[in-house]
Coordinates of C-alpha atoms in Angstrom, one line a residue:
Chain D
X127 CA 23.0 106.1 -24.6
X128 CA 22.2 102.4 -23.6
X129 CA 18.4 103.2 -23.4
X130 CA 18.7 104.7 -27.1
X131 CA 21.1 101.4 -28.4
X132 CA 18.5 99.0 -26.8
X133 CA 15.4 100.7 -28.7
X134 CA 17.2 100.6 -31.9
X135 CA 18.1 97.0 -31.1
X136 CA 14.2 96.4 -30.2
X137 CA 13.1 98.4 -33.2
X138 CA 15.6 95.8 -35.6
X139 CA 14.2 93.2 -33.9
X140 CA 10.2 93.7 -34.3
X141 CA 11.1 94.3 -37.6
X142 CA 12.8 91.2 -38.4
X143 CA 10.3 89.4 -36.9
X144 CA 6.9 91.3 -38.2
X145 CA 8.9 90.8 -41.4
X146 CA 10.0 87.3 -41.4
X147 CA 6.3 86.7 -40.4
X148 CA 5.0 88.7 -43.8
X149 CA 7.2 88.3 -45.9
X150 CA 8.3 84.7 -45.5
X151 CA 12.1 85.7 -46.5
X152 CA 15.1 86.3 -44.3
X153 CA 16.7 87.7 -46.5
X154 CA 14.7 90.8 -47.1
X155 CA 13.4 90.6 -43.5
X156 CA 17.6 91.0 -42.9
X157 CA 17.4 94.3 -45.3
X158 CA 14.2 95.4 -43.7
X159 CA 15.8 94.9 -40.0
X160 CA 19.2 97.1 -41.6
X161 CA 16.8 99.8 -42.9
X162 CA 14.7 100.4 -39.7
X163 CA 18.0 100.0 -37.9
X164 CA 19.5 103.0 -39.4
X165 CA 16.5 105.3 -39.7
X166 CA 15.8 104.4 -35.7
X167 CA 19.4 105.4 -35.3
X168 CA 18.7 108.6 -37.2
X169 CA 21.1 107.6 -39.7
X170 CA 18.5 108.3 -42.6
X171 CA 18.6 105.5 -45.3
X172 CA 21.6 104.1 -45.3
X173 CA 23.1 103.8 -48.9
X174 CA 26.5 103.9 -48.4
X175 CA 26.5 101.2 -45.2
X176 CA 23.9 99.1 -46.8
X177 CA 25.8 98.9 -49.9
X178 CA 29.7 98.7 -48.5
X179 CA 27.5 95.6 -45.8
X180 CA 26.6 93.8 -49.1
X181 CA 30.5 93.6 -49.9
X182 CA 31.4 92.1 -46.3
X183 CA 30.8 88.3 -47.0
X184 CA 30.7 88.6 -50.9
X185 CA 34.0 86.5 -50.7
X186 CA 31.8 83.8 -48.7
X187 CA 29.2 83.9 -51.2
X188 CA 31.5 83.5 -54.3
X189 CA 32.6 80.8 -52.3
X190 CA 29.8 79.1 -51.8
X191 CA 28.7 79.6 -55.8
X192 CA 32.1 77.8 -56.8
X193 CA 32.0 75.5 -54.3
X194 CA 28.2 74.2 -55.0
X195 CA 29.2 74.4 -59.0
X196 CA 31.8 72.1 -58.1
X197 CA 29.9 69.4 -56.2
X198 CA 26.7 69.5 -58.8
X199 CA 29.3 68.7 -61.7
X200 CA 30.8 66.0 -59.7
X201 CA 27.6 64.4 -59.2
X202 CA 26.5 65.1 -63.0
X203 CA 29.3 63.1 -63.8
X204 CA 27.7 60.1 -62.3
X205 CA 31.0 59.8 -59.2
X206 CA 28.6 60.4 -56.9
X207 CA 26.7 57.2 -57.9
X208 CA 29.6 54.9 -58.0
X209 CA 31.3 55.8 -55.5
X210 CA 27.9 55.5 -52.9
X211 CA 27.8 51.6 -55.4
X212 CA 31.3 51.3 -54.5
X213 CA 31.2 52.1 -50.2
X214 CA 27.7 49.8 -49.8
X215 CA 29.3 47.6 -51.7
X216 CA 32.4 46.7 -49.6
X217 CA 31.7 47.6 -46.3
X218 CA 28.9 45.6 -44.5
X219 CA 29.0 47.2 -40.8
X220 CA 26.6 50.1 -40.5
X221 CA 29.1 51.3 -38.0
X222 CA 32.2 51.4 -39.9
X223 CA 29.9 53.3 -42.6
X224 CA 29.2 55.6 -40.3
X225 CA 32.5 56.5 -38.8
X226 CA 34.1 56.6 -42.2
X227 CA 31.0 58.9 -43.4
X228 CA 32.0 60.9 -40.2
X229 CA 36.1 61.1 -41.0
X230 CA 34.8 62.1 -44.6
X231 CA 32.4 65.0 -43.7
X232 CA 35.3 66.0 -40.8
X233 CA 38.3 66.2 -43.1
X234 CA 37.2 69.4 -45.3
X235 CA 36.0 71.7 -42.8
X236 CA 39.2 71.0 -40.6
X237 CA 41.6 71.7 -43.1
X238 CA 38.9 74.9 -44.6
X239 CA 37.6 75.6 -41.4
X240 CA 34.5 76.2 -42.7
X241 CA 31.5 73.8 -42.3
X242 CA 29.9 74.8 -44.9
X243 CA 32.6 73.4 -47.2
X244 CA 32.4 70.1 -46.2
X245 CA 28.6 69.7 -46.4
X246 CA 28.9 71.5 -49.8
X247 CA 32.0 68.5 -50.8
X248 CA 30.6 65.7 -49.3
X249 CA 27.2 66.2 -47.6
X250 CA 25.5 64.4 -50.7
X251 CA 27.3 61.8 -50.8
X252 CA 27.0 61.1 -46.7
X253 CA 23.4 61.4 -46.5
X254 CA 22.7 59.6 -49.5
X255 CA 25.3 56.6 -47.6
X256 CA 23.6 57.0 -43.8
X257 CA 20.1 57.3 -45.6
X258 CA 20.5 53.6 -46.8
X259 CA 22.5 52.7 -43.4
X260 CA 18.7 53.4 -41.5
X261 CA 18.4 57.0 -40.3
X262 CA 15.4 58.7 -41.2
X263 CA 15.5 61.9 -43.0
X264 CA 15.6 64.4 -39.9
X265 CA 18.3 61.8 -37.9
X266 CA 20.8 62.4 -41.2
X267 CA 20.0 66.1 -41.3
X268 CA 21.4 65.9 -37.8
X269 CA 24.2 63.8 -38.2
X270 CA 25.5 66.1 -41.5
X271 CA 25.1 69.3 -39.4
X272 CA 26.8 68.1 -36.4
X273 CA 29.8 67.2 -38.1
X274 CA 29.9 70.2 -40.1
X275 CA 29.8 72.0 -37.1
X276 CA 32.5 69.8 -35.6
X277 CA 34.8 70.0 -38.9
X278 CA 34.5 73.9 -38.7
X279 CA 36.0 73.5 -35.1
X280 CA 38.3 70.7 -35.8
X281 CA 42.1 71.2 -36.1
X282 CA 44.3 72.4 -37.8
X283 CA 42.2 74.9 -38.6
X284 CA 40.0 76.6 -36.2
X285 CA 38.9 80.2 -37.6
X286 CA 37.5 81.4 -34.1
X287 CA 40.8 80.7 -32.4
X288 CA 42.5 82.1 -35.3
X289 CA 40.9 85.3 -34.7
X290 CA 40.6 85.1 -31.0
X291 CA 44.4 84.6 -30.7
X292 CA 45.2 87.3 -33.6
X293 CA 43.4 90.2 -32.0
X294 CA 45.4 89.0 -28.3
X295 CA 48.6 89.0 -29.3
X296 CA 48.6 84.9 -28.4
X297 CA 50.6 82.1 -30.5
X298 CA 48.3 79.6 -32.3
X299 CA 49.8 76.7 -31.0
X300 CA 48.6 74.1 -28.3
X301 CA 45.4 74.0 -29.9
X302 CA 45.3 70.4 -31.3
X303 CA 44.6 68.0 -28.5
X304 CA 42.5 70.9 -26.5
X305 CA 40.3 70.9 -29.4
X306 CA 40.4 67.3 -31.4
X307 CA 39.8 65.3 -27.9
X308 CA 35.9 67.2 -27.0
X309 CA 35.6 66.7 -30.8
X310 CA 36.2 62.8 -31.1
X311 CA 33.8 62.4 -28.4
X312 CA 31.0 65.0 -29.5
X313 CA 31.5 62.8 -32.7
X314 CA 31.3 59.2 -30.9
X315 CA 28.2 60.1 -28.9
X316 CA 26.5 61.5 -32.7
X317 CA 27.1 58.1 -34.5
X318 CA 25.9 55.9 -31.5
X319 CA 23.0 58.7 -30.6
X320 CA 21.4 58.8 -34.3
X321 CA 22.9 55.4 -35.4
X322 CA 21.4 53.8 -32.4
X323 CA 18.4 51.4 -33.4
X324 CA 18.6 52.5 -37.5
X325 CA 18.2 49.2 -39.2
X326 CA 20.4 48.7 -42.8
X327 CA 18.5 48.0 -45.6
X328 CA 19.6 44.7 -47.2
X329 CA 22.8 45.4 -49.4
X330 CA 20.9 44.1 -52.9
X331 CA 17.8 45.8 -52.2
X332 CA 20.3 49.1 -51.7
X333 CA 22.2 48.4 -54.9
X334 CA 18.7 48.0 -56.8
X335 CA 17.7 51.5 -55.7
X336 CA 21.1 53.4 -56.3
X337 CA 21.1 54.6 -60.3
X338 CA 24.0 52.9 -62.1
X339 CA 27.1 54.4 -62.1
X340 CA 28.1 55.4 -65.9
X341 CA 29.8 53.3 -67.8
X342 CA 33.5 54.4 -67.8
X343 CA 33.7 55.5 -64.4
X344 CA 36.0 53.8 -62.5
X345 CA 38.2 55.2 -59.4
X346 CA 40.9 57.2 -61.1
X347 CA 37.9 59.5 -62.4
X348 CA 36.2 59.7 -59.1
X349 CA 39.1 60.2 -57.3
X350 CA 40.9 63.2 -59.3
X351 CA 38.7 66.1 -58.9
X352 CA 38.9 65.2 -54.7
X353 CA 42.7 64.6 -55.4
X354 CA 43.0 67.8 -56.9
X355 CA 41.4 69.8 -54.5
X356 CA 42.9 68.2 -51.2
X357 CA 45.9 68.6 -53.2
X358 CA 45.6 72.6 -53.9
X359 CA 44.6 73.3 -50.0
X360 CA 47.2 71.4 -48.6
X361 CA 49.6 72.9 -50.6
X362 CA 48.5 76.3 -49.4
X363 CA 48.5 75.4 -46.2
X364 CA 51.9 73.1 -46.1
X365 CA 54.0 75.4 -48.8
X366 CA 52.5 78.7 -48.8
X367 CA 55.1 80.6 -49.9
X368 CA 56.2 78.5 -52.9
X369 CA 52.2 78.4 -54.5
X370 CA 50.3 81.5 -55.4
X371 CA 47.6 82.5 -53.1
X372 CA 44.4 80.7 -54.9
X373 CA 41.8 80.9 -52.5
X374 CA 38.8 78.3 -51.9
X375 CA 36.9 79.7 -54.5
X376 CA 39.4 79.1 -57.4
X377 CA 40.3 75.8 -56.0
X378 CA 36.7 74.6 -56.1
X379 CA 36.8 75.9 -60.1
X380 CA 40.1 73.8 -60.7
X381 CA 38.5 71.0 -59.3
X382 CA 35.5 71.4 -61.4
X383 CA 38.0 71.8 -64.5
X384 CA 39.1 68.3 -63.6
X385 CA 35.5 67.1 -62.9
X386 CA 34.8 67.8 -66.5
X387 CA 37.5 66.6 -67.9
X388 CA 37.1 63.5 -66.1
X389 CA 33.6 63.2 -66.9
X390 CA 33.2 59.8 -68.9
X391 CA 29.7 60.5 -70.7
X392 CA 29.4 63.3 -73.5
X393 CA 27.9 66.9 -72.7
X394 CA 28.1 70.0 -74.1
X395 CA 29.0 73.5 -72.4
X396 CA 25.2 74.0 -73.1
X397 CA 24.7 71.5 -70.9
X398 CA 27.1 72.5 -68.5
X399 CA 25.9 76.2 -68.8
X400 CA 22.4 75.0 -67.6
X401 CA 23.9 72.9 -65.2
X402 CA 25.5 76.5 -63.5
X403 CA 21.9 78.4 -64.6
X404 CA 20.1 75.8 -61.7
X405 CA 23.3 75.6 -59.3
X406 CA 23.0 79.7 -59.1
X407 CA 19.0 78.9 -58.3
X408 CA 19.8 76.3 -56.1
X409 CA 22.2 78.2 -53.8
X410 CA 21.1 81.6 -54.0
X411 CA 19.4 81.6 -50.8
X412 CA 23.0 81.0 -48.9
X413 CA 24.1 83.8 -51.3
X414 CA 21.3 86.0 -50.6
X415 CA 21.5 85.1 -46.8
X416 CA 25.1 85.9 -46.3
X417 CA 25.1 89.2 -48.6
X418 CA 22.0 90.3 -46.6
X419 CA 23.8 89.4 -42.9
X420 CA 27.1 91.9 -44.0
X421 CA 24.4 94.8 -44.7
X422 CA 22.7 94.0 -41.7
X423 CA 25.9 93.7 -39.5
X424 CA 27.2 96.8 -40.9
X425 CA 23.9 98.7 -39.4
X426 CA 24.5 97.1 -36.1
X427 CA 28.1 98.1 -36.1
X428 CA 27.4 102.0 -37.5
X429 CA 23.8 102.1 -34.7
X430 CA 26.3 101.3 -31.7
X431 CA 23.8 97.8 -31.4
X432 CA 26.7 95.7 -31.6
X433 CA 29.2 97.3 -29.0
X434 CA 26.3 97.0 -26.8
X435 CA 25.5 93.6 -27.4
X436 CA 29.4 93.4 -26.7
X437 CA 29.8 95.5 -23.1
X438 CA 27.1 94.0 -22.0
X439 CA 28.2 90.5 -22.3
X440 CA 31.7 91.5 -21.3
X441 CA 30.7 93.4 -18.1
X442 CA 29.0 90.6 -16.6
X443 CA 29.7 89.0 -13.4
X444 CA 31.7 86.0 -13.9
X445 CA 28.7 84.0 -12.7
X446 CA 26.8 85.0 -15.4
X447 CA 28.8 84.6 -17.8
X448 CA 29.3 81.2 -17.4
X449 CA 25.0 80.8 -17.4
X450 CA 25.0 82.6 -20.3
X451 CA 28.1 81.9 -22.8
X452 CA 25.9 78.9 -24.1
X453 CA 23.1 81.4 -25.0
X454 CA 25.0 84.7 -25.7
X455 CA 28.0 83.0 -28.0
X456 CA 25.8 81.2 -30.3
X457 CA 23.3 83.9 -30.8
X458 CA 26.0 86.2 -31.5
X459 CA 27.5 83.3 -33.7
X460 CA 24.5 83.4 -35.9
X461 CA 23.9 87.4 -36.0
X462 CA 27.5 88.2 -36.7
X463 CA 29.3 84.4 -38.0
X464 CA 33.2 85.2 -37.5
X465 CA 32.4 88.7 -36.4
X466 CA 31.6 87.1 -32.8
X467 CA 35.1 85.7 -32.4
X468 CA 36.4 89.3 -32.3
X469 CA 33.2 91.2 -30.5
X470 CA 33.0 88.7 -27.9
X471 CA 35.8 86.1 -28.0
X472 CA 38.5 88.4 -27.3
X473 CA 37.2 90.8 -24.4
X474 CA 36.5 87.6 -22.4
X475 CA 40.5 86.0 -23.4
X476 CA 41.8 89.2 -21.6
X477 CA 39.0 89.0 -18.8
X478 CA 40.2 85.7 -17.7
X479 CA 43.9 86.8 -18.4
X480 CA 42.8 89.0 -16.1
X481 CA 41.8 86.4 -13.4
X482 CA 45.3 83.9 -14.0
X483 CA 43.3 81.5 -16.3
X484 CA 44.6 79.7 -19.1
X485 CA 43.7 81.3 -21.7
X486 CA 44.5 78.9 -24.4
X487 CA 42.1 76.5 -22.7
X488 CA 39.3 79.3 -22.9
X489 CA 40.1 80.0 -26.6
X490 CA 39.7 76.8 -27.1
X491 CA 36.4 76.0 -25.6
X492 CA 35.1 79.4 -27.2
X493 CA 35.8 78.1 -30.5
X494 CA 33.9 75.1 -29.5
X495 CA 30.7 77.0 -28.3
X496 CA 30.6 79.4 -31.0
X497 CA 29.8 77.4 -34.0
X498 CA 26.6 75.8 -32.1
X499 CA 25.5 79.3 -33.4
X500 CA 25.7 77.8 -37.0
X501 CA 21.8 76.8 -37.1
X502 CA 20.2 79.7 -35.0
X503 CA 18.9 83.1 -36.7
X504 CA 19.1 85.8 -38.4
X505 CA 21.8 83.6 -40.8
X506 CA 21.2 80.0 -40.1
X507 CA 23.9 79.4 -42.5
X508 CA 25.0 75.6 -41.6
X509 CA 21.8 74.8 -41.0
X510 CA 20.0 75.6 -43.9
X511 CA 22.8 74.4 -46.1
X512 CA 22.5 71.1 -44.2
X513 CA 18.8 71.1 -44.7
X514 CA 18.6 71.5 -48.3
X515 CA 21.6 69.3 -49.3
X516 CA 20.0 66.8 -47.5
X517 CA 16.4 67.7 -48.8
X518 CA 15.0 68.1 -45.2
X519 CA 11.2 69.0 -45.8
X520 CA 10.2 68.7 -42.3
X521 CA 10.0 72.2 -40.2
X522 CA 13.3 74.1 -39.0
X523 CA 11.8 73.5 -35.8
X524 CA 12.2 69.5 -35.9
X525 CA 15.8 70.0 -37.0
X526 CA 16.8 72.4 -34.0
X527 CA 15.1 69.8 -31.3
X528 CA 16.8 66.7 -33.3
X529 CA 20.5 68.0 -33.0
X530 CA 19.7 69.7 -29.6
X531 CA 21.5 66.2 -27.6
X532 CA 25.0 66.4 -29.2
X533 CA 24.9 69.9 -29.4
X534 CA 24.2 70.5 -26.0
X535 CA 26.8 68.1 -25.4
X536 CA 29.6 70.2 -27.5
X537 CA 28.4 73.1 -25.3
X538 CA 28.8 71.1 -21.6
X539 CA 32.6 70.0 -22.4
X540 CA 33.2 73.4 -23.9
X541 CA 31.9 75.3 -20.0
X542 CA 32.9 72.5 -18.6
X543 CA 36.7 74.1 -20.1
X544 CA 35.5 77.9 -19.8
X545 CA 35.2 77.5 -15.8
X546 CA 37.9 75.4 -14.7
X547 CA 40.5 76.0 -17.5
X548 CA 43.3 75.5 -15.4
X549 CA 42.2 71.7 -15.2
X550 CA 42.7 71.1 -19.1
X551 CA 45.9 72.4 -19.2
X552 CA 47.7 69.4 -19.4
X553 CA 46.0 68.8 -22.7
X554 CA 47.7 71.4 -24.0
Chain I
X291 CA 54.9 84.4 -59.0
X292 CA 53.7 88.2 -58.4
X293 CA 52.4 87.6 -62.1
X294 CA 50.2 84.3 -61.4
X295 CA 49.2 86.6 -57.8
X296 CA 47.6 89.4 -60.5
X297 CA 46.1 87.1 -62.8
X298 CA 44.5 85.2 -60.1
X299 CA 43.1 88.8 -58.3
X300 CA 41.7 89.4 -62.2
X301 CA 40.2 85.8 -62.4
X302 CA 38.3 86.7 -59.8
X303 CA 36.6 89.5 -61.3
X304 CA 35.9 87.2 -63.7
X305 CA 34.6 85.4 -61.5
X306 CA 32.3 88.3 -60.0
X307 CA 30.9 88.8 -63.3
X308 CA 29.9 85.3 -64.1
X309 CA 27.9 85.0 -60.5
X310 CA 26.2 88.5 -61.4
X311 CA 25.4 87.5 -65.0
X312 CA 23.5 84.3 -63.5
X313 CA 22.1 86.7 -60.8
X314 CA 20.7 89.2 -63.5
X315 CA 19.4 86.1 -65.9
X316 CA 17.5 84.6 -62.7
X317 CA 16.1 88.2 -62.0
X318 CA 14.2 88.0 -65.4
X319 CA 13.8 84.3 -65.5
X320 CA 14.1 81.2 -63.1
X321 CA 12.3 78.2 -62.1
X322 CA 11.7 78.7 -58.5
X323 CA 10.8 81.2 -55.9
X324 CA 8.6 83.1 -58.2
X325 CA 7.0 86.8 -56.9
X326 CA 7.9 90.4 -56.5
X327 CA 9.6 89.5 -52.8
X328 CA 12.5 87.2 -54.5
X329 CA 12.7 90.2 -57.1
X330 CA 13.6 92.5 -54.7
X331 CA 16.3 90.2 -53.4
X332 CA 18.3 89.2 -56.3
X333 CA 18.1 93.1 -57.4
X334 CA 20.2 93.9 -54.2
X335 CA 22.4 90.5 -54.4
X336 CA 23.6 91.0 -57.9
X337 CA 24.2 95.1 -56.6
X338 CA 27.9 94.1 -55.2
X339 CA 28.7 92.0 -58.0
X340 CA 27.9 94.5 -60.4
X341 CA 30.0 97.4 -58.7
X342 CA 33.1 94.5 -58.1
X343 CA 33.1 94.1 -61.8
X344 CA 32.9 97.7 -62.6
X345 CA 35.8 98.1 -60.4
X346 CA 33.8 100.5 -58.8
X347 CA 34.6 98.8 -55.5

């Protein structure tokens, strides 16, 4: 049984590979993988799991279509602009920039929990700020992905823990210090490690480059579309039973509603249609990605790949499993996103029940290891979204090696909690 | 309440169908990533959005 799971596994993978090689496009390359998946497996072709996998993060790609619909409108309405004018303007200390920069790109994915949220509400804006504070191109890749990562993570919510604790019968609660204090400090080490030596352009020579903000635009217009939406998710998260259940998606549309509204030069909904027409090209390589991951997953799941990926992990010696959570978590992070919360996440919270450990302290530093997984294959989801909001055109390669530091970082404070989680207890 | 609950679960078939609209128009025309291996892929993508809107699933 585990020789037959492994070739399929090996088959998937040559595939992906030989694919991704040929065809230059992980998203068919995550089809192909599904396909030779299930016919290894002597499932035949798959129609029915291929097409209910396409409908497993549909949800996440609407998501991601409102939510980039959203930004581009804000920016079309020239707030983007003046409110980059607006920061250079009054704050002088390349420091201060970059720690507010770092609240800003923090405070969406915590209250979401998903990075991708926060790179998609304010990853423009923050590159376009810590591009003029000094860091080159690849350093403010870095810096956007490391805090989307950290946002994701970030409390009050934490989707990994969410799950983790769900599927163990465990309270969410005592999760805030245990997961904001690695957090802070991952974040401290970021700013000084890709702030450090970045020189600030002069503040006129800045303002020259920056295009005007339109005239009309002054802070009650740039502020109400971001008022609106903090508004609508707080709401759901503070008074959920007095609002309707929106969802991200429909909050994002509100908020563009506003943006529109709010817009102080003239357009058209032709205009605005084209607008959407490029948006849909612009993100449909996320949408593509995640739809493809779900129909991929859901061979994995139906080939027996992915309880063996599982057990095996699982069934380790304790030893090992402390060499290998930094490898095995973020892999499974990027094969199966949330998925490896439940396939992984909970098996070891009830192996170290087992062993009298403090279990909220584990959950807590697997949350803080799995989204590491956000920039490795097949899905690369954070990653690629923080490469192209940025406009990264140097190799994926690059990217990896330049946020390798504070990641690894993340990852030593979150084994440093997986083996001795008796010791962060107090923090509790 | 229950009645803003169902017209939000219908707004986003609405929703569903704009996404698979732009999906279908992209298929046939679009600016970037040109060639049959892109054609292949938005003919799967706009597959779910299709069948949501159908209320087929």
């Amino acid at each position: 049984m585990y020789l037959t799971t492994s070739l399929i596994l090996a088959a998937m993978a040559a595939s992906f590979a030989l694919a991704s090689w040929k065809l230059k496009s992980p998203e068919l390359s995550m089809a192909i993988a599904a396909v030779v998946g299930a016919l290894a497996g002597g499932l035949g072709f798959p129609t029915r799991i291929l097409v209910e996998g396409l409908f497993t993060n549909l949800d996440l790609a609407i998501l991601f279509v409102c939510a980039s619909v959203f930004v581009n409108v804000y920016s079309y309405t020239g707030a983007m602009n003046a409110v980059t004018r607006k920061l250079v303007r009054s704050v002088d200390s390349k420091w201060l920039l970059l720690v507010f920069m770092a609240i800003f790109m923090l405070i969406p994915g915590a209250l979401t929990g998903a990075g991708s949220v926060s790179i998609f509400v304010v990853g423009t804006l923050v590159s376009t700020v810590i591009r003029y504070m000094g860091l080159s191109e690849k350093k403010a890749v870095a810096f956007v992905f490391v805090f989307a990562i950290l946002s994701a993570a970030a409390p009050p919510i934490n989707l990994w823990t969410m799950l983790m604790t769900a599927q163990a019968n465990m309270p969410y609660v005592g999760f805030t210090k245990l997961l904001a204090l690695p957090i802070l400090l991952v974040g401290a080490f970021t700013i000084v490690y890709l702030g450090w030596g970045a020189k600030r352009e002069s503040k006129e020579k800045i303002l020259a480059e920056l295009p005007e903000a339109p005239e009309g635009m002054n802070w009650f217009r740039i502020l109400c579309p971001l008022a609106v939406l903090a508004g609508l998710i707080l709401l759901s998260l503070y008074l959920p039973f007095s609002v309707p259940v929106l969802g991200l998606p429909l909050m994002f549309v509100l908020a563009t509603i506003v943006a529109v509204l709010c817009n102080p030069r003239k357009a058209t909904i032709k205009d605005y249609y084209e607008l959407i027409g490029r948006t849909m090209e612009q993100v449909f390589p996320l949408v593509a990605t995640v739809i493809s991951v779900g129909a991929l997953v859901n061979v994995i799941a139906a080939t027996g790949v992915r309880g063996l990926i599982g057990i095996t992990f699982v069934t380790l010696p304790i030893a090992w499993i402390y060499l290998t959570a930094l490898l095995f978590c973020p892999f499974a992070q990027g094969a199966l996103s949330y998925g490896s919360a439940i396939i992984l996440g909970t098996p070891l919270i009830f192996l170290f029940n087992a062993r009298g450990m403090n279990t909220t302290v584990v959950a807590a530093a697997l949350s803080l290891i799995f989204p590491i997984g956000d920039c490795l294959p097949p899905s690369r989801i954070v990653g690629r979204i923080s490469c192209e909001t940025v406009g990264y055109a140097g190799s994926y390669m690059s990217f990896l090696k330049q946020i390798a530091l504070p990641v690894l970082l993340l990852g030593a404070l979150a084994l440093a909690m997986l083996v001795a989680p008796n010791s962060f207890s107090f923090l509790k | 309440m229950v009645f803003l609950e169902q017209a939000i679960h219908v707004l986003y078939f609405v929703f569903a169908g704009i996404i698979g609209w732009f999906l279908l128009r992209n298929l046939f025309k679009r600016a970037s990533r040109p060639g049959i291996v892109y054609d292949i892929v938005y003919a799967y993508c706009v597959i779910p959005f299709l069948l949501r809107v159908l209320f087929i699933k």
